[in-house]
Coordinates of C-alpha atoms and ligand atoms in Angstrom, one line a residue:
M185 CA 19.9 52.7 58.6
F186 CA 23.8 53.0 60.1
K187 CA 26.3 53.9 57.5
R188 CA 29.9 52.6 58.2
T189 CA 32.3 55.7 56.7
I190 CA 35.6 54.4 57.6
Y191 CA 36.0 51.7 55.2
S192 CA 37.2 53.0 51.4
E193 CA 36.7 51.5 48.7
D194 CA 39.3 50.3 48.1
H195 CA 39.0 48.6 52.0
E196 CA 35.5 47.1 50.7
M197 CA 37.3 45.6 47.0
F198 CA 39.2 43.8 48.9
R199 CA 36.9 42.7 51.6
D200 CA 35.3 41.5 48.8
Q201 CA 38.3 39.1 47.7
V202 CA 38.6 38.3 51.3
R203 CA 35.3 37.1 51.4
R204 CA 36.1 34.3 47.9
F205 CA 39.0 33.8 49.7
V206 CA 37.2 32.8 53.1
E207 CA 34.2 30.9 51.4
A208 CA 37.2 28.9 49.3
E209 CA 40.0 28.2 51.1
I210 CA 38.6 28.5 54.9
T211 CA 34.9 27.5 55.3
P212 CA 35.5 23.8 53.8
H213 CA 38.0 22.9 55.9
H214 CA 37.2 24.9 58.6
A215 CA 34.9 21.2 60.5
T216 CA 38.0 19.4 59.3
W217 CA 40.4 21.4 61.5
E218 CA 38.0 21.9 64.4
K219 CA 38.7 17.4 65.1
E220 CA 42.3 17.9 64.3
G221 CA 42.0 21.4 66.6
R222 CA 44.6 23.4 63.8
V223 CA 44.8 25.4 60.7
S224 CA 46.3 23.1 57.6
R225 CA 50.0 25.2 57.0
E226 CA 48.8 25.3 53.6
A227 CA 45.2 27.4 53.9
W228 CA 48.1 29.7 55.7
R229 CA 50.3 30.1 53.5
K230 CA 47.4 30.7 50.9
A231 CA 46.1 32.8 53.0
G232 CA 49.6 34.8 52.6
E233 CA 49.7 34.2 48.6
N234 CA 46.2 36.4 48.3
G235 CA 47.5 39.4 50.4
L236 CA 45.6 38.5 53.9
L237 CA 48.8 37.9 56.3
C238 CA 50.8 41.4 57.6
A239 CA 48.5 43.3 55.0
A240 CA 49.6 46.9 57.5
I241 CA 53.3 45.7 57.7
P242 CA 55.7 47.2 54.7
E243 CA 56.2 46.3 51.6
E244 CA 60.2 46.5 52.3
F245 CA 59.5 43.6 54.4
G246 CA 57.2 41.6 52.3
G247 CA 54.4 43.2 53.7
A248 CA 51.5 45.0 51.6
G249 CA 52.0 48.7 53.1
A250 CA 49.0 48.9 53.4
D251 CA 46.8 51.0 56.0
F252 CA 45.3 48.4 59.8
L253 CA 42.1 49.1 58.7
F254 CA 43.2 46.3 55.7
S255 CA 43.6 43.5 58.1
M256 CA 40.7 44.7 60.1
V257 CA 38.6 43.7 56.8
V258 CA 40.7 40.6 57.2
M259 CA 39.9 40.3 60.7
E260 CA 36.0 40.9 59.7
E261 CA 35.1 38.9 57.5
L262 CA 36.8 35.5 59.4
A263 CA 34.4 36.2 62.4
R264 CA 31.4 36.7 59.6
A265 CA 32.2 33.5 58.7
G266 CA 31.7 31.9 62.5
A267 CA 36.0 30.8 61.6
M268 CA 38.5 31.4 64.9
G269 CA 40.2 28.9 63.7
P270 CA 43.1 30.9 61.6
G271 CA 44.7 33.1 64.3
F272 CA 46.1 35.1 61.4
S273 CA 45.1 38.6 63.2
L274 CA 46.8 37.2 66.5
H275 CA 49.9 36.3 63.6
S276 CA 49.5 39.9 61.7
D277 CA 48.0 42.9 64.3
I278 CA 50.1 41.6 67.8
V279 CA 53.0 39.1 66.8
A280 CA 54.4 41.5 63.4
P281 CA 53.8 44.7 65.2
Y282 CA 56.1 43.7 67.6
I283 CA 58.8 42.4 65.2
F284 CA 58.0 46.0 63.2
H285 CA 58.3 48.0 65.7
Y286 CA 60.7 47.0 68.4
G287 CA 63.7 44.4 66.8
T288 CA 67.2 45.3 64.8
E289 CA 66.7 45.2 61.2
E290 CA 67.6 41.7 60.8
L291 CA 64.6 40.6 63.4
K292 CA 62.8 42.3 60.7
R293 CA 64.1 40.9 57.2
E294 CA 63.9 37.9 58.2
W295 CA 60.9 37.1 59.4
L296 CA 58.6 39.8 58.4
P297 CA 58.9 38.5 54.7
K298 CA 58.3 34.9 55.7
M299 CA 55.2 36.2 58.3
A300 CA 53.9 37.7 55.6
A301 CA 53.9 34.3 53.0
G302 CA 52.3 32.4 56.0
E303 CA 55.6 30.2 56.0
A304 CA 56.3 31.7 59.4
I305 CA 53.6 31.8 61.9
G306 CA 53.7 33.4 65.3
A307 CA 52.3 33.5 68.6
I308 CA 53.2 35.5 71.5
A309 CA 53.4 34.1 74.9
M310 CA 52.8 36.3 78.2
T311 CA 50.3 34.2 79.9
E312 CA 51.6 30.9 82.5
P313 CA 50.4 28.1 84.2
A314 CA 50.7 30.3 87.8
A315 CA 50.6 33.7 85.7
G316 CA 48.2 35.5 83.5
S317 CA 45.9 38.6 84.8
D318 CA 49.5 39.2 87.0
V319 CA 51.4 39.7 84.0
Q320 CA 54.6 41.2 86.6
G321 CA 54.2 37.5 88.5
I322 CA 55.4 35.5 85.1
K323 CA 58.6 33.8 86.1
T324 CA 60.2 32.5 83.3
T325 CA 64.0 33.9 82.0
A326 CA 65.9 34.4 80.4
I327 CA 69.7 35.0 82.1
R328 CA 72.9 36.0 79.4
D329 CA 75.5 34.1 78.9
G330 CA 78.3 35.6 76.6
D331 CA 75.8 36.9 73.4
D332 CA 73.4 34.9 74.2
Y333 CA 70.5 34.4 76.3
I334 CA 69.5 31.2 78.6
I335 CA 65.4 30.8 79.2
N336 CA 63.9 28.4 81.0
G337 CA 60.0 28.1 82.1
Q338 CA 56.6 27.1 80.5
K339 CA 53.6 28.7 79.3
V340 CA 50.4 28.2 78.4
F341 CA 47.4 29.5 77.0
I342 CA 49.2 30.3 73.6
T343 CA 47.0 31.1 70.9
N344 CA 48.6 29.8 67.4
G345 CA 51.2 28.3 70.1
G346 CA 50.8 24.5 67.7
N347 CA 51.9 25.8 64.1
C348 CA 54.3 28.9 65.4
D349 CA 57.6 29.4 64.2
I350 CA 58.2 31.5 66.0
L351 CA 57.3 33.2 69.4
I352 CA 57.4 36.7 70.9
L353 CA 58.3 35.4 74.5
A354 CA 57.6 37.5 77.7
C355 CA 60.5 36.5 80.3
K356 CA 62.1 38.4 83.2
T357 CA 65.5 38.9 82.5
D358 CA 66.2 40.7 86.0
P359 CA 64.2 37.6 87.7
S360 CA 64.8 40.4 91.1
Q361 CA 62.1 43.2 89.3
G362 CA 58.7 43.0 88.3
A363 CA 57.8 44.9 85.0
K364 CA 61.3 46.4 85.7
G365 CA 63.0 43.2 84.7
T366 CA 60.4 41.8 82.1
S367 CA 62.0 42.1 78.2
L368 CA 60.2 40.3 74.9
I369 CA 63.1 38.1 73.3
L370 CA 62.0 36.5 69.9
V371 CA 62.6 33.1 69.8
P372 CA 62.6 30.4 66.9
A373 CA 60.7 27.1 67.3
D374 CA 63.4 24.5 66.0
T375 CA 65.4 26.2 68.8
P376 CA 66.9 23.1 70.5
G377 CA 65.6 22.8 74.3
F378 CA 62.0 24.5 72.7
R379 CA 58.7 22.0 73.1
K380 CA 55.3 22.4 72.5
G381 CA 53.3 20.6 74.7
K382 CA 49.3 18.9 73.9
L383 CA 47.1 21.0 71.9
L384 CA 44.5 22.1 74.4
E385 CA 40.6 20.6 74.2
K386 CA 38.6 24.1 74.8
V387 CA 34.8 24.8 75.0
G388 CA 35.4 27.0 71.9
W389 CA 38.1 28.0 69.5
K390 CA 38.0 24.8 68.4
A391 CA 40.3 24.7 65.1
Q392 CA 42.4 27.3 67.6
D393 CA 45.8 25.5 68.3
T394 CA 45.9 27.0 72.0
A395 CA 48.7 25.1 73.3
E396 CA 51.5 25.0 76.4
L397 CA 55.1 25.6 75.8
F398 CA 58.3 24.5 77.5
F399 CA 61.4 25.9 77.9
E400 CA 64.6 24.1 79.2
D401 CA 68.5 26.0 78.2
V402 CA 67.2 27.3 75.8
R403 CA 69.8 29.5 74.3
V404 CA 69.4 32.6 71.5
P405 CA 71.5 35.4 70.8
A406 CA 71.4 38.0 72.2
G407 CA 70.8 39.8 69.5
N408 CA 66.8 39.1 69.6
L409 CA 65.5 41.3 72.3
I410 CA 63.1 42.6 71.3
G411 CA 63.2 46.2 71.8
A412 CA 65.3 47.0 74.5
E413 CA 66.2 44.6 78.1
G414 CA 63.7 45.4 80.6
R415 CA 60.7 47.3 78.6
G416 CA 59.0 43.9 77.7
F417 CA 56.6 44.9 80.3
Y418 CA 56.2 48.9 78.6
Q419 CA 56.6 47.4 75.8
L420 CA 53.3 45.0 75.8
M421 CA 51.5 47.8 77.3
E422 CA 52.1 50.1 74.7
Q423 CA 51.0 47.4 72.0
L424 CA 47.5 46.5 74.8
P425 CA 45.0 48.6 73.0
Q426 CA 45.2 47.3 70.1
E427 CA 44.7 44.0 70.8
R428 CA 41.8 44.1 72.6
L429 CA 40.8 46.1 69.6
L430 CA 40.6 43.8 67.5
Q431 CA 39.0 41.5 69.8
C432 CA 35.9 44.4 69.0
V433 CA 36.5 44.6 65.7
R434 CA 35.6 40.2 66.1
A435 CA 32.4 40.5 68.9
A436 CA 30.6 43.1 66.5
A437 CA 31.3 41.2 62.7
A438 CA 30.2 38.0 65.0
L439 CA 26.8 38.9 66.6
E440 CA 26.0 41.0 63.2
A441 CA 26.7 37.7 61.5
A442 CA 24.6 35.3 63.9
L443 CA 21.4 38.1 63.8
D444 CA 20.8 37.3 60.4
W445 CA 21.5 33.7 60.7
T446 CA 18.8 33.3 63.3
V447 CA 16.5 35.9 61.2
E448 CA 16.5 33.2 58.5
H449 CA 15.9 30.4 61.3
V450 CA 13.0 31.9 62.7
T451 CA 11.2 33.1 60.2
E452 CA 11.4 29.9 58.7
R453 CA 10.8 27.8 62.3
K454 CA 7.6 27.1 62.4
A455 CA 5.3 26.2 66.1
F456 CA 1.5 26.5 66.1
G457 CA 0.5 27.6 63.0
K458 CA 3.0 30.4 63.0
T459 CA 7.2 30.9 62.5
I460 CA 8.6 31.8 65.5
G461 CA 9.6 35.0 64.2
D462 CA 6.2 35.4 64.6
F463 CA 6.5 35.2 68.0
Q464 CA 6.2 38.8 70.2
N465 CA 8.9 37.6 72.3
T466 CA 11.0 37.0 69.5
R467 CA 10.4 39.9 67.6
F468 CA 11.2 41.8 70.9
K469 CA 14.2 39.8 71.7
L470 CA 15.6 40.7 68.5
A471 CA 14.7 44.2 67.5
E472 CA 17.2 44.8 71.6
I473 CA 20.1 42.5 70.1
K474 CA 19.9 44.1 66.7
S475 CA 20.2 48.2 68.7
Q476 CA 22.7 46.4 70.5
A477 CA 24.2 45.3 67.3
V478 CA 24.4 48.7 66.2
L479 CA 26.1 50.0 69.3
M480 CA 28.8 47.7 69.0
R481 CA 29.6 48.5 65.3
V482 CA 29.2 52.4 66.1
F483 CA 31.0 52.8 69.2
T484 CA 33.4 50.2 67.3
D485 CA 34.5 51.5 64.5
R486 CA 34.8 55.6 66.3
C487 CA 37.4 53.1 68.7
L488 CA 39.3 52.1 65.0
E489 CA 38.8 55.5 63.5
M490 CA 40.2 57.1 66.8
H491 CA 43.4 54.0 67.1
V492 CA 44.2 55.1 63.4
A493 CA 44.6 58.9 64.6
G494 CA 46.8 57.4 67.5
E495 CA 44.4 58.3 69.3
L496 CA 42.5 55.4 71.3
D497 CA 44.0 55.3 74.8
A498 CA 44.2 51.5 77.3
V499 CA 40.9 53.3 78.9
D500 CA 39.2 53.3 75.8
A501 CA 40.2 49.6 74.3
A502 CA 39.1 48.4 78.6
M503 CA 35.8 50.0 77.8
A504 CA 35.2 48.8 74.1
K505 CA 36.4 45.4 75.3
M506 CA 34.4 44.5 78.3
V507 CA 31.5 45.6 77.0
T508 CA 31.3 44.4 73.0
S509 CA 33.1 41.0 74.9
E510 CA 29.9 41.3 77.4
T511 CA 27.5 42.1 75.0
L512 CA 28.1 39.6 72.7
C513 CA 28.5 37.1 75.2
R514 CA 24.7 38.2 76.5
C515 CA 23.5 38.8 72.8
L516 CA 24.7 35.6 71.3
D517 CA 23.1 33.3 74.1
D518 CA 19.1 34.6 73.6
L519 CA 20.1 34.8 69.8
L520 CA 21.2 31.2 70.4
Q521 CA 17.4 30.2 72.5
M522 CA 15.6 30.5 69.1
F523 CA 17.0 27.3 67.7
G524 CA 16.2 25.5 70.7
G525 CA 17.0 22.0 70.1
Y526 CA 19.3 22.7 67.2
G527 CA 20.8 25.3 68.6
Y528 CA 23.0 23.4 70.8
M529 CA 24.0 20.8 67.9
W530 CA 27.7 21.4 67.4
E531 CA 26.5 21.7 63.9
Y532 CA 25.1 25.4 64.2
P533 CA 26.7 28.0 64.4
I534 CA 25.1 29.5 66.9
A535 CA 25.9 26.8 69.0
R536 CA 29.5 27.1 67.3
A537 CA 29.8 31.0 67.9
W538 CA 28.1 31.1 71.6
A539 CA 30.9 28.3 72.8
D540 CA 33.8 31.0 70.6
A541 CA 32.5 34.3 72.1
R542 CA 32.9 33.3 75.6
V543 CA 36.8 33.1 75.7
G544 CA 36.6 37.1 74.6
R545 CA 35.8 37.9 78.4
I546 CA 38.8 36.0 79.6
A547 CA 42.0 36.1 76.8
G548 CA 43.5 39.7 76.3
G549 CA 42.0 40.9 79.9
T550 CA 39.3 39.5 82.0
G551 CA 36.5 41.4 82.7
E552 CA 37.2 42.1 85.9
I553 CA 40.6 43.9 84.5
M554 CA 39.7 45.6 82.6
R555 CA 37.1 47.2 85.5
E556 CA 40.6 47.7 87.2
I557 CA 41.6 49.3 84.1
I558 CA 38.8 52.1 83.8
G559 CA 38.0 52.6 87.6
R560 CA 41.0 54.1 88.3
Q561 CA 40.6 56.1 85.8
V562 CA 37.3 56.8 86.8
T563 CA 38.7 57.2 91.1
G564 CA 41.3 59.1 89.8
G565 CA 43.4 56.8 90.9
R566 CA 42.5 57.4 94.5
Ligands
LIG16 C1 41.7 30.4 73.9 C2 42.9 31.3 74.6 C3 43.3 32.3 74.2 C4 44.5 33.0 74.7 N1 45.5 33.3 74.4 C5 46.9 33.4 74.6 C6 48.2 33.8 73.7 O1 48.0 33.8 73.2 N2 49.0 34.4 74.8 C7 49.2 34.4 76.1 O2 49.7 34.8 76.8 N3 47.0 34.5 76.3 C8 46.1 34.3 76.2 N4 45.8 33.7 76.8 C9 45.7 33.4 78.0 C10 44.9 34.7 78.8 O3 44.9 35.9 78.7 C11 44.6 34.6 80.4 O4 43.7 33.5 80.5 C12 43.9 35.8 80.7 O5 44.6 37.2 81.9 C13 43.8 35.8 82.5 O6 44.6 34.7 83.1 P1 44.9 33.2 84.1 O7 43.8 32.5 83.1 O8 46.0 33.1 84.8 O9 43.5 34.1 85.1 P2 43.3 34.6 87.1 O10 44.5 35.7 86.3 O11 44.1 33.4 87.8 O12 42.4 35.0 86.4 C14 41.3 34.2 88.1 C15 39.8 34.6 87.8 O13 40.6 36.0 88.8 C16 40.4 37.2 89.0 N5 41.5 38.5 89.1 C17 42.0 38.8 88.8 N6 43.2 38.8 89.2 C18 42.0 40.5 89.4 C19 42.2 41.6 90.1 N7 42.9 42.2 90.0 N8 40.4 41.4 89.9 C20 40.1 41.4 90.0 N9 39.8 40.5 89.4 C21 40.8 39.5 89.3 C22 40.4 37.2 87.1 O14 39.2 38.6 86.1 C23 39.9 35.9 87.0 O15 38.2 36.4 86.5 C24 44.6 32.6 76.2 C25 43.2 32.7 76.6 C26 42.5 31.5 76.7 C27 41.6 30.7 77.0

C-alpha cells in the first residue's frame, strides 16, 4: 500500500491529540449544531485552548509557530469525522494569513492572538449577490474620508459569517477600476452600520454559519487596510492556491472516511442470503473507489509538498481542486447507493457527506473557473 511520507512523528502525535479533541468536543455536538446552523463559541474557545487554531501563525502573535502541515492535520481529522460545521481552517489558514502577510503590526497584535485563542472568529467576504466568479465585478465600496474608509455594500454566502468577529472584506476603493480598484479591509463585526443577515439554509454543511452581510456607512480606520490600496485582487490571487489546496485535503480525507463507513456497512448488511459486499458489483465499485481515493491522496500529498516548498502555482491548485472535488462527488454517490434507503437518511454520515461534498465544486472557485485557469495555460493563453 502507498505510505504517506509528508508527515513527521510530531505531526502524527498532534493528530492523536486532534482526533481525541474531535471525538470529545466536536462529534457529540455536531447534530445539535446542524439544527442550530452554527458551531458553539465554546467549541471555538476549546479549539483555541487545545492548539487547533492558527497553528502556523508565529508564537509572538499567539499561534503555535508550527508548519502548515499541522493545520492540515486539523483539517483531515475534522473531515474524517464528517464535521463540516467548524470553519477552523478558513479562520486559521485563510483569514489569519491575510492579516499575518499583509496587515500592519497593530492589526497583527490586536487580532491574531485572539484568533489563535478562539476568542475572535474570522471570515473572508468576497462574493456578492451579483458577483461571485467574477470577483472584479464586486460593487461594495470603501471610500476614503480623512483617516477612515466608509463602507457600503452587501456580501453573500460568507463562511463563518454568522459567528464572525472580524472579516477580511474585498471591496472597491476605486470603483472606476476593476482589479486595480480592489482592496482588502479588516472590518470588526461590532462596527456600527455592519449587520449580519440570516443564516443561509443550505443543502449540506448544515452546522456551518454561512451568512449574508450588510454594510451601511460602516466607518473603519484607514489603518485597517490589509496591504496596499488597489492590491486586493492580487493578494486574493496569491492566497487562492492555498485556499484551494485546503479543499483538496478535505476531499481526500472525506473520501477515505466514507469508504471505511461503506465497507463496514456492506460487510454487515445482508440481501438474498449474502452480504451486500459479496456481490461482485459491490466489490468492483469499491475497488474503483479505493483506487480513486489512493490517487487523490497521493496527488494531494504531492501538492501539499509542493506548497510547503513554495512551488504550487495557481494552475496546479486549480487542477487539484477540480479533480478532487469532482472525484469526491462521483465516488460518494456510488458509496451512498450501497447503503440503499439508509444512505438517503440524514442520520447516516454517508448522507451528510454526500450533501456536504457538493459545495466543493462551487465554493472557492467553481469547476468551470478551474477549467478556465487550467485551459488558459494549456493553450498558452491563446
Ligand atoms: C457554502 C458556501 C460557502 C461559501 N463561502 C464563501 C466565503 O467564505 N467567502 C466568499 O467570498 N464566498 C464564499 N462562497 C461563494 C462562492 O465562492 C461562490 O458561490 C462561487 O465563487 C461562485 O459564484 P456565484 O455563486 O456567484 O456563481 P456565478 O459566478 O454566478 O456562476 C454561476 C455558474 O456560471 C458559471 N460561470 C461563471 N463564469 C464562468 C465562465 N467564465 N466560464 C464558464 N462558466 C462560468 C459558474 O461556474 C457557475 O456554474 C461560498 C459559497 C457557498 C455555496
